[in-house]
Structure formats: structure tokens, C-alpha cells
PDB file of C-alpha atoms and ligand atoms in Angstrom:
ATOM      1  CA  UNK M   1       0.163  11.106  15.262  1.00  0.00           C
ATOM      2  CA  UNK M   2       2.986   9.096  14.204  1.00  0.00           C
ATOM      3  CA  UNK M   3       4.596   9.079  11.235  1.00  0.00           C
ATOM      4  CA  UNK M   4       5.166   5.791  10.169  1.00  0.00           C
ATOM      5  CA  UNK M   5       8.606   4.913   8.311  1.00  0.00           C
ATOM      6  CA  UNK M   6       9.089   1.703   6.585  1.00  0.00           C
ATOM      7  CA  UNK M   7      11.130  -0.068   9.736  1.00  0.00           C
ATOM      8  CA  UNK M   8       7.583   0.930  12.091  1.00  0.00           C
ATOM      9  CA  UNK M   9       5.751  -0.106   9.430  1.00  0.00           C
ATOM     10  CA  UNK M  10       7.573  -3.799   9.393  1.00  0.00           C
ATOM     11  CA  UNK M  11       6.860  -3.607  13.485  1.00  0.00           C
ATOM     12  CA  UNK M  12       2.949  -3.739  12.092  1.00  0.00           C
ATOM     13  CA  UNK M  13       3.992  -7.278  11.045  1.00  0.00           C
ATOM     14  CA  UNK M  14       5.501  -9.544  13.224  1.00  0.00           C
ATOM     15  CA  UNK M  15       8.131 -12.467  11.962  1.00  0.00           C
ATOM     16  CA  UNK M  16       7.745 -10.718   7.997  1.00  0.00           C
ATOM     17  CA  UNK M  17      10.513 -11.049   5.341  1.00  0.00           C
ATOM     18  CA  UNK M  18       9.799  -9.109   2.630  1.00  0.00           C
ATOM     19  CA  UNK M  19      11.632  -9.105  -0.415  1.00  0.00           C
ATOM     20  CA  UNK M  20      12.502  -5.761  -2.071  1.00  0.00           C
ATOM     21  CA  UNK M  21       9.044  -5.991  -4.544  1.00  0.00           C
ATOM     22  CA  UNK M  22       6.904  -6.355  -0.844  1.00  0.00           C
ATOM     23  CA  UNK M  23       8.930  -3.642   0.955  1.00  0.00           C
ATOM     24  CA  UNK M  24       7.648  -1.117  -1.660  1.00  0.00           C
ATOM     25  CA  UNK M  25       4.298  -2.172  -1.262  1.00  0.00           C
ATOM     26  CA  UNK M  26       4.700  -1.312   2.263  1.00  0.00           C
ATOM     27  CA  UNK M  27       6.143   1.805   1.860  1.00  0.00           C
ATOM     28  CA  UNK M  28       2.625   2.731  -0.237  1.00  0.00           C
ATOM     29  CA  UNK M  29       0.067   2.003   2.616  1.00  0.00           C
ATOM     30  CA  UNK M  30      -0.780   4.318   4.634  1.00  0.00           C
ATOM     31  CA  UNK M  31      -0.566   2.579   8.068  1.00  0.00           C
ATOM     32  CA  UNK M  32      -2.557   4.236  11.303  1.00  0.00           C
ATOM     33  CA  UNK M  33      -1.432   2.693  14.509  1.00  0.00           C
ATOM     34  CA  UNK M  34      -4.061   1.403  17.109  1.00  0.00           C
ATOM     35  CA  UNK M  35      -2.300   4.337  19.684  1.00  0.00           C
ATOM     36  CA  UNK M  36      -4.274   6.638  17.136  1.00  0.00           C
ATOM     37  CA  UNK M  37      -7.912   5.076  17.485  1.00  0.00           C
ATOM     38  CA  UNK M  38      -7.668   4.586  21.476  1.00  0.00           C
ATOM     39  CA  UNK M  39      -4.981   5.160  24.397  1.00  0.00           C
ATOM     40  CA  UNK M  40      -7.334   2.183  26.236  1.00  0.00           C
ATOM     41  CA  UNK M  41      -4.715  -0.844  26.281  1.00  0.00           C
ATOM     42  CA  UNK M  42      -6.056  -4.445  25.623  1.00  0.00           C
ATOM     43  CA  UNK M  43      -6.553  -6.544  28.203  1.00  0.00           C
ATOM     44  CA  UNK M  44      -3.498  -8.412  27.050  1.00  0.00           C
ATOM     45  CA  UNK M  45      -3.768 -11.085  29.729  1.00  0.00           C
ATOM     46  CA  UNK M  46      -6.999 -12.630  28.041  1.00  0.00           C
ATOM     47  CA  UNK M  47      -5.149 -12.820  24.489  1.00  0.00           C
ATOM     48  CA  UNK M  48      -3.579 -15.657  22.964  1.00  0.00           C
ATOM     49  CA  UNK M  49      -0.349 -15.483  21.337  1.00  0.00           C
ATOM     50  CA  UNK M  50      -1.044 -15.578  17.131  1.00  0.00           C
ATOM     51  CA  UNK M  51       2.349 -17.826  16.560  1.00  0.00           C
ATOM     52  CA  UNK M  52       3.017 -17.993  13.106  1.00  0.00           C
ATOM     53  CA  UNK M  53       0.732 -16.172  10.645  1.00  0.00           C
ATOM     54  CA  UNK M  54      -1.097 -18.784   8.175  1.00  0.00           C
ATOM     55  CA  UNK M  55      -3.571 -17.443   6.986  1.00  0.00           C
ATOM     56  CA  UNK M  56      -5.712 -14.139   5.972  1.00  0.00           C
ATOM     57  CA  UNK M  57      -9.284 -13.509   6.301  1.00  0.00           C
ATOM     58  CA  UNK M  58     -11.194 -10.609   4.856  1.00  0.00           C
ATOM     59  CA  UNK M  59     -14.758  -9.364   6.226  1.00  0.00           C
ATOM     60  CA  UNK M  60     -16.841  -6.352   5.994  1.00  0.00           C
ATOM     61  CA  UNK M  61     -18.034  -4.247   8.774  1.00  0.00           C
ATOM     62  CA  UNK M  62     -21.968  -5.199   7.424  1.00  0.00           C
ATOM     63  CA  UNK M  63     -23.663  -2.751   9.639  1.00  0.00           C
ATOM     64  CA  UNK M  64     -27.406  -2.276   8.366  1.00  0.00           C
ATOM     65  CA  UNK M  65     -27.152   1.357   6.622  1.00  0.00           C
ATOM     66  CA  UNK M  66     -23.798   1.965   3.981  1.00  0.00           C
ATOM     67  CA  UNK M  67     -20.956   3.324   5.410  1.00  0.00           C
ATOM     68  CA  UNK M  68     -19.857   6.993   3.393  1.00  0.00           C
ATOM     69  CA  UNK M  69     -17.442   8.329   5.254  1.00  0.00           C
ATOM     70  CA  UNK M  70     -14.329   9.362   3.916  1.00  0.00           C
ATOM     71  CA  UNK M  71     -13.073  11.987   6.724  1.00  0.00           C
ATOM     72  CA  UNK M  72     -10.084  10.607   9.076  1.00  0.00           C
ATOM     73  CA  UNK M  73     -12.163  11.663  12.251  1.00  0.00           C
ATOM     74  CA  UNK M  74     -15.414  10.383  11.682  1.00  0.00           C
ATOM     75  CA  UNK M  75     -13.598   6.983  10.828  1.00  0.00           C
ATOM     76  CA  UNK M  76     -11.391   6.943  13.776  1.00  0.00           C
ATOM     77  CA  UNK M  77     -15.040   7.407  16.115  1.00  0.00           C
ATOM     78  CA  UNK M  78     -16.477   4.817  14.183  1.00  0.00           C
ATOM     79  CA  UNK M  79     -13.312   2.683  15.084  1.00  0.00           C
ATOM     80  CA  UNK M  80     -14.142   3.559  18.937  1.00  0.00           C
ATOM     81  CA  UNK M  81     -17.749   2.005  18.194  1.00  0.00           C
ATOM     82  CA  UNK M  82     -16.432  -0.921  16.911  1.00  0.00           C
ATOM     83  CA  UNK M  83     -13.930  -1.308  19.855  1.00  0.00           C
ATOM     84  CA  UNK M  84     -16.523  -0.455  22.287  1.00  0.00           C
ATOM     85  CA  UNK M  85     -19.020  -3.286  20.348  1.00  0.00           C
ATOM     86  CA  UNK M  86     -16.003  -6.094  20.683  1.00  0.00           C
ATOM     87  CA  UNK M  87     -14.833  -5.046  24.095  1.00  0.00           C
ATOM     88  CA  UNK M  88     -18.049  -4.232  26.039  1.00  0.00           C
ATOM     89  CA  UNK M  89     -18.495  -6.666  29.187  1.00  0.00           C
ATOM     90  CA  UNK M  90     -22.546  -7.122  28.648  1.00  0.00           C
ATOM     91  CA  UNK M  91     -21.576  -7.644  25.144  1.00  0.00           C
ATOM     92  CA  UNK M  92     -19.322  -9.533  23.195  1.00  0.00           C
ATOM     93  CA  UNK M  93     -16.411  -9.104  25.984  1.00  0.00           C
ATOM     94  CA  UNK M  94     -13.611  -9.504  23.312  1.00  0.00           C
ATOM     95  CA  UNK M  95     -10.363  -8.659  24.911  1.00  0.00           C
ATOM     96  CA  UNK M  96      -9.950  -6.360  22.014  1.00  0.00           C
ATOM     97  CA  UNK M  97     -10.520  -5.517  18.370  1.00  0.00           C
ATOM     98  CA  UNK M  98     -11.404  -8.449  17.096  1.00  0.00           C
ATOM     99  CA  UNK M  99     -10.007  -8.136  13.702  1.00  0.00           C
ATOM    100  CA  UNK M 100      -6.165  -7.241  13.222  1.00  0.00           C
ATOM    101  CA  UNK M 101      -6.601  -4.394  10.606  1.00  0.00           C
ATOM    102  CA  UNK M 102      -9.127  -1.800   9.344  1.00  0.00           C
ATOM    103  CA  UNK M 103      -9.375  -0.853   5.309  1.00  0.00           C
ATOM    104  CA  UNK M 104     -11.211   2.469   5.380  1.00  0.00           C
ATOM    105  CA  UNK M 105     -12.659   4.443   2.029  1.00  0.00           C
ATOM    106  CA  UNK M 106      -9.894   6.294   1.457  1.00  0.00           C
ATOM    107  CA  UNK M 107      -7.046   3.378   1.356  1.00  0.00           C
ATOM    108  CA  UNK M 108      -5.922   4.050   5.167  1.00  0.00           C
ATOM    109  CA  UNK M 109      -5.253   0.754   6.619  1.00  0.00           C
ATOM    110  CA  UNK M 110      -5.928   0.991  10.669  1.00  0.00           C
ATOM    111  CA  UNK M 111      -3.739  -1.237  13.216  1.00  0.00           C
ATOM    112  CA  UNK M 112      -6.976  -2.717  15.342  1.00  0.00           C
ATOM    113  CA  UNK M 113      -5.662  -5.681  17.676  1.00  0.00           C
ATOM    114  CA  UNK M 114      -1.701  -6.163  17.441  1.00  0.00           C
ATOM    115  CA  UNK M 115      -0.742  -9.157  14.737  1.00  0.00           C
ATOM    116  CA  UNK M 116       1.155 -10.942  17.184  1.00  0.00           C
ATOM    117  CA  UNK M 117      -2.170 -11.922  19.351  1.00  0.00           C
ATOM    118  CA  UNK M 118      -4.604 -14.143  17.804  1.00  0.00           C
ATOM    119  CA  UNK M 119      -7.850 -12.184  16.678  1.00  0.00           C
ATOM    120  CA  UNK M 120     -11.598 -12.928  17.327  1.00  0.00           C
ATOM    121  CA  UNK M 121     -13.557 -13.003  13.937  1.00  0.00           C
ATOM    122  CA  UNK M 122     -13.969 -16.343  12.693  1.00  0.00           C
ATOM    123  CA  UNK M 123     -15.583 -18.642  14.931  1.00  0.00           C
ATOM    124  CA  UNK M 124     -13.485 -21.785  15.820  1.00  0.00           C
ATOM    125  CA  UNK M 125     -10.735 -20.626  13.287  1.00  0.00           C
ATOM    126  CA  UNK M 126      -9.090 -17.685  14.994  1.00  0.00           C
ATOM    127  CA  UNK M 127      -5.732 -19.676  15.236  1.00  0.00           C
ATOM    128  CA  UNK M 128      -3.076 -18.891  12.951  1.00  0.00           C
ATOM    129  CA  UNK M 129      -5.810 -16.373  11.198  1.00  0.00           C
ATOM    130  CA  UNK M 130      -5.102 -12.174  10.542  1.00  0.00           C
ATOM    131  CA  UNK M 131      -8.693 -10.769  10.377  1.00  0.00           C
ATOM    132  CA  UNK M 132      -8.974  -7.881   8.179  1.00  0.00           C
ATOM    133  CA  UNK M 133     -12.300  -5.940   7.943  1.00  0.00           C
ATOM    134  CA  UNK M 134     -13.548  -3.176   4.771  1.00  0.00           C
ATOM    135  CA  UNK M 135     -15.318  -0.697   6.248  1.00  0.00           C
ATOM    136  CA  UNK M 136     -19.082  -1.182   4.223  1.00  0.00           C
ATOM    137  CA  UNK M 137     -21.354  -3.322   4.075  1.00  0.00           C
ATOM    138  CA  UNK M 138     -20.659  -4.550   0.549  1.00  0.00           C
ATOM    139  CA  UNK M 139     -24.443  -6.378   0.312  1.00  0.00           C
ATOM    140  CA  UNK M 140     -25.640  -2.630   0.069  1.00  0.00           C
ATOM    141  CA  UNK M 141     -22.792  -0.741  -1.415  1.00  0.00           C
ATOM    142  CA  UNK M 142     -19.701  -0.681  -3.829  1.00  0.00           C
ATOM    143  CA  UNK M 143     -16.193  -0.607  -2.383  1.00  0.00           C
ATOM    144  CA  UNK M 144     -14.528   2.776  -3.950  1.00  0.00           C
ATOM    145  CA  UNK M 145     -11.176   2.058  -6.224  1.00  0.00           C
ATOM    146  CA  UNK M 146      -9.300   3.786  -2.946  1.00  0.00           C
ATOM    147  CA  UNK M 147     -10.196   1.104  -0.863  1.00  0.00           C
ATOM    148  CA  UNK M 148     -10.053  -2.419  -2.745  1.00  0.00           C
ATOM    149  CA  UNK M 149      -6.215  -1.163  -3.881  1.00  0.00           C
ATOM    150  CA  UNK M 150      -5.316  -0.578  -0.441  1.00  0.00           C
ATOM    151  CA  UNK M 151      -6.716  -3.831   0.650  1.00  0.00           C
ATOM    152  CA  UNK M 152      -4.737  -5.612  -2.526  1.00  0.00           C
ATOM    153  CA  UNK M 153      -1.648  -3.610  -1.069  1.00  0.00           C
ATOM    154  CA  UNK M 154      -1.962  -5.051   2.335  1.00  0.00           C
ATOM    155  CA  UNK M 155      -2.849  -8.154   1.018  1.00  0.00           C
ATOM    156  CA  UNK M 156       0.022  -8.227  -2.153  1.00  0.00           C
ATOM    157  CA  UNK M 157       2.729  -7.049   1.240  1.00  0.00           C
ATOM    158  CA  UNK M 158       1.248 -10.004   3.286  1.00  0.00           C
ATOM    159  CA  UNK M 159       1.939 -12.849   0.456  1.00  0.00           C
ATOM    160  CA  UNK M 160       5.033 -11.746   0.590  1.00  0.00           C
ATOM    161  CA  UNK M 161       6.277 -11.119   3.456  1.00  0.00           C
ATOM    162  CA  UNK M 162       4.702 -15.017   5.085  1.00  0.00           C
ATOM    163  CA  UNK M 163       5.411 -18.579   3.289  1.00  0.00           C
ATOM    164  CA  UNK M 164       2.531 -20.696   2.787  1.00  0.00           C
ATOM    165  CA  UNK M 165      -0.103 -18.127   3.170  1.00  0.00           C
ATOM    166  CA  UNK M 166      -3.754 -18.425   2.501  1.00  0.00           C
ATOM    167  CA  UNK M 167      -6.263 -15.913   1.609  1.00  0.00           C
ATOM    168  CA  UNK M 168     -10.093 -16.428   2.805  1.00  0.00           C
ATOM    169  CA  UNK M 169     -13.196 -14.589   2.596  1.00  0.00           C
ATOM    170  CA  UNK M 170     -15.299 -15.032   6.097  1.00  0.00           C
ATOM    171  CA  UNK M 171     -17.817 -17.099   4.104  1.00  0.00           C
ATOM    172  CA  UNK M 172     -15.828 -19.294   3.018  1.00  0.00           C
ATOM    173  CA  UNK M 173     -14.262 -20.563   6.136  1.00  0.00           C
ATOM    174  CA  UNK M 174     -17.439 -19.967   8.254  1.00  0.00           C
ATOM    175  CA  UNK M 175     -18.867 -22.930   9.653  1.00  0.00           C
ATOM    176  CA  UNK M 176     -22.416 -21.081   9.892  1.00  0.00           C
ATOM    177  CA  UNK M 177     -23.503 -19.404   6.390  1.00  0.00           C
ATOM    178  CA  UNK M 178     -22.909 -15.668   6.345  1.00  0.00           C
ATOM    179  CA  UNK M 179     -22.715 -12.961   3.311  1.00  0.00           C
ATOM    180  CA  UNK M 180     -19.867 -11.214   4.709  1.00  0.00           C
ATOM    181  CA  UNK M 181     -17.957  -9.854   3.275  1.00  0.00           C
ATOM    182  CA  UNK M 182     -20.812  -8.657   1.203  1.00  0.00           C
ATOM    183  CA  UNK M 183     -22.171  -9.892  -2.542  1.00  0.00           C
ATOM    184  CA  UNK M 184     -19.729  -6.730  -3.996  1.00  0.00           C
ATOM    185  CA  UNK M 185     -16.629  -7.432  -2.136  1.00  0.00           C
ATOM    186  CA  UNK M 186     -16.856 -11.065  -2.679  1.00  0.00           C
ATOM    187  CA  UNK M 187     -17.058 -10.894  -6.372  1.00  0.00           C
ATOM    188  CA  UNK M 188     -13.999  -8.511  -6.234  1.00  0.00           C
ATOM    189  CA  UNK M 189     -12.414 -10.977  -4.144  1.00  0.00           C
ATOM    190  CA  UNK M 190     -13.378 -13.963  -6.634  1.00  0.00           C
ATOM    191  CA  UNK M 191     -11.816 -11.764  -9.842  1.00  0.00           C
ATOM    192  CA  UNK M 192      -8.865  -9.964  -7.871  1.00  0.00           C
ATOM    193  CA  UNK M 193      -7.526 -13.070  -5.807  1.00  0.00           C
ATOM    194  CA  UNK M 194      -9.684 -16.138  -7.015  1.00  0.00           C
ATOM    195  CA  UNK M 195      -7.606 -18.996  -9.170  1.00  0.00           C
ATOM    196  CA  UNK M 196      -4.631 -18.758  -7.630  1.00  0.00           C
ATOM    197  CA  UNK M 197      -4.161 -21.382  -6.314  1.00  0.00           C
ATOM    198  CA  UNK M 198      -0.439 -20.550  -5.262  1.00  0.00           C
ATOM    199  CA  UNK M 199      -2.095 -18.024  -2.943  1.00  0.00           C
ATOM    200  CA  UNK M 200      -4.571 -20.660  -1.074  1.00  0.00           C
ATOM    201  CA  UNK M 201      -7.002 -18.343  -2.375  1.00  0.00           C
ATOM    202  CA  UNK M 202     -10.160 -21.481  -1.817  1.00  0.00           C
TER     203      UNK M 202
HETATM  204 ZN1   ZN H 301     -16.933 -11.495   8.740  1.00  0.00          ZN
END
């Protein structure tokens, strides 16, 4: 496993300039790099470069049962499913993950596809867009303290680190109607980042 020090950590996030205030908010996350989940390389030649980062969008995993987990292992397998779910040619035949980051249960934050490739998890509006996923499905269950502060970590770092930045929930840049990320995560979402409007929170 590696062990992350802040300058690896800023290699997480292409093109950033964080001030001081976002380079400590880095040095709090605890950052797991994709080489940890899977030694299976993307198919790199069917990705599209991400350009400049301009926007954030959160999801949850919304698998039918609640996710419990807390244990490193049994997250990194359910990481493989995931991958497996996104990659597989009779599925979806992503070319990888097709969100950027992972927030598990206990505030680890898990590289999925590299930032500087543009992601697959909003339909027609993958351009320009980081896709980060909560592991739950927050229609069923409650996001734990752990995880909704790491998420407002990696989130907080973001804002800082890119001008012009907005935030987005999937359902409210979806073109088709969908509850992720969940009724629970949303209204965190609403209180945490909602009316602030200097944050493109919409
Ligand atoms: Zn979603």
C-alpha cells in the first residue's frame, strides 16, 4: 500500500492550486489510490481527456439492500464489483470506473478512474464533470458522521484548489429524474452546501 504524502496526494488532482487553508484539508483525507482496488489498467485508449475541472457531481452507490461495511477489505471487493459492473463488455462496457472517487463509511476517499480523464456518470454531462460516489444507498440508510466529513473534506479541498467550480447532486443535473444520491444525502447536501451560491451549489 502506499503511503500517501501531501505532494502524491496533489498528483490525485490534476492542474490544483491550493492555498495553505486547502492544503491542510488535504493532508486530513485519507486518500487510497486506484493501484490499491485493482492492478487491471484502464483501457486508456477509449477515455477522453477531462481538460479543465468545472464542475463536481455527487451520487450514491443506490444498490437495493444498505451498504454496512466499514472493514477496508470488504470495501476494496465491493470496489472490484463496481469496476467489474462499469467495465464488463456484455454490460455497461465503461472504459473504467465511471466515477472519479469513492467516499466509503469510514471517511476513506478511493481514487476510482484518474481525474485527468473524463468520467462516465452523468448522462450527456460527463465533460468538464468529477463524479464522486457515497457508498449507500441514502433512500434506505443514513450516511455515518465519518463519511459526510470526508466527503465535505474532499469537497472543501476541491473549491479550493479549482476557480469557478460548481457543486451538483446527480438529480439535479440529470436530464431523466433519479433519487440519487438518495432522500438522506440530498438533504445533507441541501443544508451542508445549499445557498451558496459562490459555490454553484444549484
Ligand atoms: Zn448518480
Amino acid at each position: 500500500m502506499v503511503q500517501p504524502g501531501t505532494e502524491l496526494k496533489l498528483d490525485f488532482f490534476p492542474g490544483a492550486k491550493a492555498p495553505p487553508s486547502g492544503l491542510a484539508i488535504l493532508k486530513s483525507l485519507e486518500l487510497v489510490p486506484r493501484s490499491a482496488i485493482t492492478a487491471a489498467l484502464p483501457r486508456a485508449e477509449d477515455m477522453q481527456p477531462m481538460g479543465q475541472i468545472r464542475r463536481i457531481t455527487v451520487h450514491h452507490t443506490g444498490f437495493p439492500d444498505p451498504w454496512l461495511a466499514d472493514d477496508v477489505n470488504a470495501t476494496g471487493y465491493h470496489l472490484v464489483d463496481i469496476l467489474t459492473l462499469h467495465t464488463d463488455p456484455a454490460g455497461r462496457n465503461w472504459a473504467d470506473f465511471g466515477y472519479h472517487y469513492a467516499v466509503d463509511r469510514m471517511g476513506r476517499i478511493w481514487q476510482l478512474r484518474d481525474l485527468r480523464f473524463q468520467g462516465a456518470h452523468v448522462k450527456n454531462h460527463n465533460t468538464h464533470n468529477a463524479g464522486i460516489v457515497v457508498l449507500g444507498n441514502f433512500d434506505l440508510q443514513q450516511p455515518p458522521g465519518t463519511q459526510v466529513t470526508a466527503l465535505a473534506a474532499l469537497l472543501n479541498f476541491m473549491l479550493s484548489a479549482y476557480d469557478n467550480l460548481q457543486i451538483h447532486t446527480h438529480q439535479q443535473l440529470a436530464d431523466q429524474p433519479t433519487s440519487c444520491p438518495g432522500r438522506h444525502l440530498q438533504t445533507w447536501m441541501d443544508q451542508t452546501f445549499g445557498g451558496t451560491a459562490a459555490k454553484g451549489y444549484s
